[in-house]
Amino acid sequence: MTAALKSIRALAPLLDRVLVQRVKAETKTAGGIFLPESAVKELNEAKVLAVGPGGLDREGKRIPMSVGEGDRVLIPQYGGSPIKVGEEEYSLFRDHELLAKIKE
């Protein structure tokens, strides 16, 4: 999905959707050796940038979200709706598609 957004902050997820950005893998080892991009795997860890207000149940009551802004989460390898703003890549997932919340 290509969006004509100037800033990702202009995007507000609806219902039970969560806007995340993947955490970039380290390209430098602990010993100071730089790894080529082809050797660095894509991580399944992401930072939550924005959350929707939550879905609705059958009675019309709001279901609270399981994550909040700033949380770190595990996301599936594939899925979500990709969004690109400038050179940065983001993804929109539904709350139930997130695999886990990483506790600090």
One Martini backbone bead per residue (centre of mass of N, CA, C, O) as a GRO file, in nm:
protein
  104
    1MET     BB    1   0.093   0.038   0.026
    2THR     BB    2   0.051   0.365  -0.096
    3ALA     BB    3   0.110   0.666   0.074
    4ALA     BB    4   0.034   1.026   0.104
    5LEU     BB    5   0.244   1.077   0.350
    6LYS     BB    6   0.437   1.278   0.566
    7SER     BB    7   0.336   1.116   0.825
    8ILE     BB    8   0.267   0.860   1.046
    9ARG     BB    9   0.094   1.043   1.250
   10ALA     BB   10  -0.153   1.066   1.032
   11LEU     BB   11  -0.211   0.772   1.137
   12ALA     BB   12  -0.523   0.606   1.234
   13PRO     BB   13  -0.631   0.342   1.369
   14LEU     BB   14  -0.887   0.107   1.344
   15LEU     BB   15  -1.017  -0.042   1.587
   16ASP     BB   16  -0.807  -0.349   1.598
   17ARG     BB   17  -0.559  -0.185   1.508
   18VAL     BB   18  -0.192  -0.203   1.445
   19LEU     BB   19   0.093   0.001   1.448
   20VAL     BB   20   0.408  -0.101   1.305
   21GLN     BB   21   0.772  -0.144   1.356
   22ARG     BB   22   1.037  -0.289   1.269
   23VAL     BB   23   1.315  -0.423   1.395
   24LYS     BB   24   1.637  -0.379   1.343
   25ALA     BB   25   1.902  -0.548   1.271
   26GLU     BB   26   2.210  -0.611   1.352
   27THR     BB   27   2.527  -0.529   1.168
   28LYS     BB   28   2.683  -0.571   1.445
   29THR     BB   29   2.892  -0.720   1.636
   30ALA     BB   30   3.039  -0.752   1.942
   31GLY     BB   31   3.335  -0.749   1.788
   32GLY     BB   32   3.285  -0.534   1.526
   33ILE     BB   33   3.148  -0.683   1.296
   34PHE     BB   34   3.033  -0.645   0.977
   35LEU     BB   35   2.734  -0.721   0.819
   36PRO     BB   36   2.571  -0.822   0.566
   37GLU     BB   37   2.250  -0.796   0.456
   38SER     BB   38   2.227  -1.104   0.370
   39ALA     BB   39   2.297  -1.206   0.682
   40VAL     BB   40   2.045  -1.053   0.779
   41LYS     BB   41   1.774  -1.104   0.957
   42GLU     BB   42   1.444  -1.078   0.999
   43LEU     BB   43   1.257  -0.962   1.243
   44ASN     BB   44   0.968  -1.027   1.474
   45GLU     BB   45   1.012  -0.744   1.584
   46ALA     BB   46   0.811  -0.473   1.731
   47LYS     BB   47   0.683  -0.141   1.734
   48VAL     BB   48   0.437   0.042   1.879
   49LEU     BB   49   0.274   0.340   1.751
   50ALA     BB   50  -0.041   0.249   1.715
   51VAL     BB   51  -0.390   0.242   1.827
   52GLY     BB   52  -0.689   0.149   1.842
   53PRO     BB   53  -0.993   0.141   2.025
   54GLY     BB   54  -1.136  -0.114   1.931
   55GLY     BB   55  -1.353  -0.345   1.922
   56LEU     BB   56  -1.673  -0.506   1.878
   57ASP     BB   57  -1.926  -0.652   2.011
   58ARG     BB   58  -2.250  -0.768   1.995
   59GLU     BB   59  -2.341  -0.521   2.201
   60GLY     BB   60  -2.125  -0.270   2.141
   61LYS     BB   61  -1.877  -0.320   2.302
   62ARG     BB   62  -1.566  -0.242   2.394
   63ILE     BB   63  -1.258  -0.387   2.313
   64PRO     BB   64  -0.972  -0.410   2.449
   65MET     BB   65  -0.650  -0.367   2.411
   66SER     BB   66  -0.336  -0.555   2.446
   67VAL     BB   67  -0.196  -0.290   2.345
   68GLY     BB   68   0.047  -0.021   2.330
   69GLU     BB   69   0.221   0.237   2.309
   70GLY     BB   70   0.566   0.119   2.296
   71ASP     BB   71   0.541  -0.162   2.255
   72ARG     BB   72   0.664  -0.490   2.237
   73VAL     BB   73   0.643  -0.725   1.959
   74LEU     BB   74   0.527  -1.016   1.806
   75ILE     BB   75   0.535  -1.109   1.466
   76PRO     BB   76   0.460  -1.227   1.185
   77GLN     BB   77   0.630  -1.298   0.904
   78TYR     BB   78   0.346  -1.283   0.776
   79GLY     BB   79   0.155  -1.008   0.700
   80GLY     BB   80  -0.029  -0.762   0.687
   81SER     BB   81  -0.016  -0.407   0.613
   82PRO     BB   82   0.170  -0.233   0.411
   83ILE     BB   83   0.364   0.073   0.478
   84LYS     BB   84   0.490   0.365   0.301
   85VAL     BB   85   0.712   0.630   0.428
   86GLY     BB   86   0.918   0.689   0.227
   87GLU     BB   87   1.169   0.476   0.362
   88GLU     BB   88   0.964   0.372   0.554
   89GLU     BB   89   0.835   0.078   0.724
   90TYR     BB   90   0.506  -0.052   0.777
   91SER     BB   91   0.237  -0.208   0.984
   92LEU     BB   92  -0.087  -0.365   0.979
   93PHE     BB   93  -0.261  -0.508   1.254
   94ARG     BB   94  -0.433  -0.716   1.427
   95ASP     BB   95  -0.456  -0.791   1.749
   96HIS     BB   96  -0.485  -1.116   1.705
   97GLU     BB   97  -0.205  -1.139   1.526
   98LEU     BB   98  -0.043  -1.112   1.759
   99LEU     BB   99   0.178  -1.314   1.944
  100ALA     BB  100   0.338  -1.102   2.145
  101LYS     BB  101   0.445  -0.959   2.449
  102ILE     BB  102   0.718  -0.770   2.553
  103LYS     BB  103   0.881  -0.775   2.842
  104GLU     BB  104   1.095  -0.560   3.038
   0.00000   0.00000   0.00000
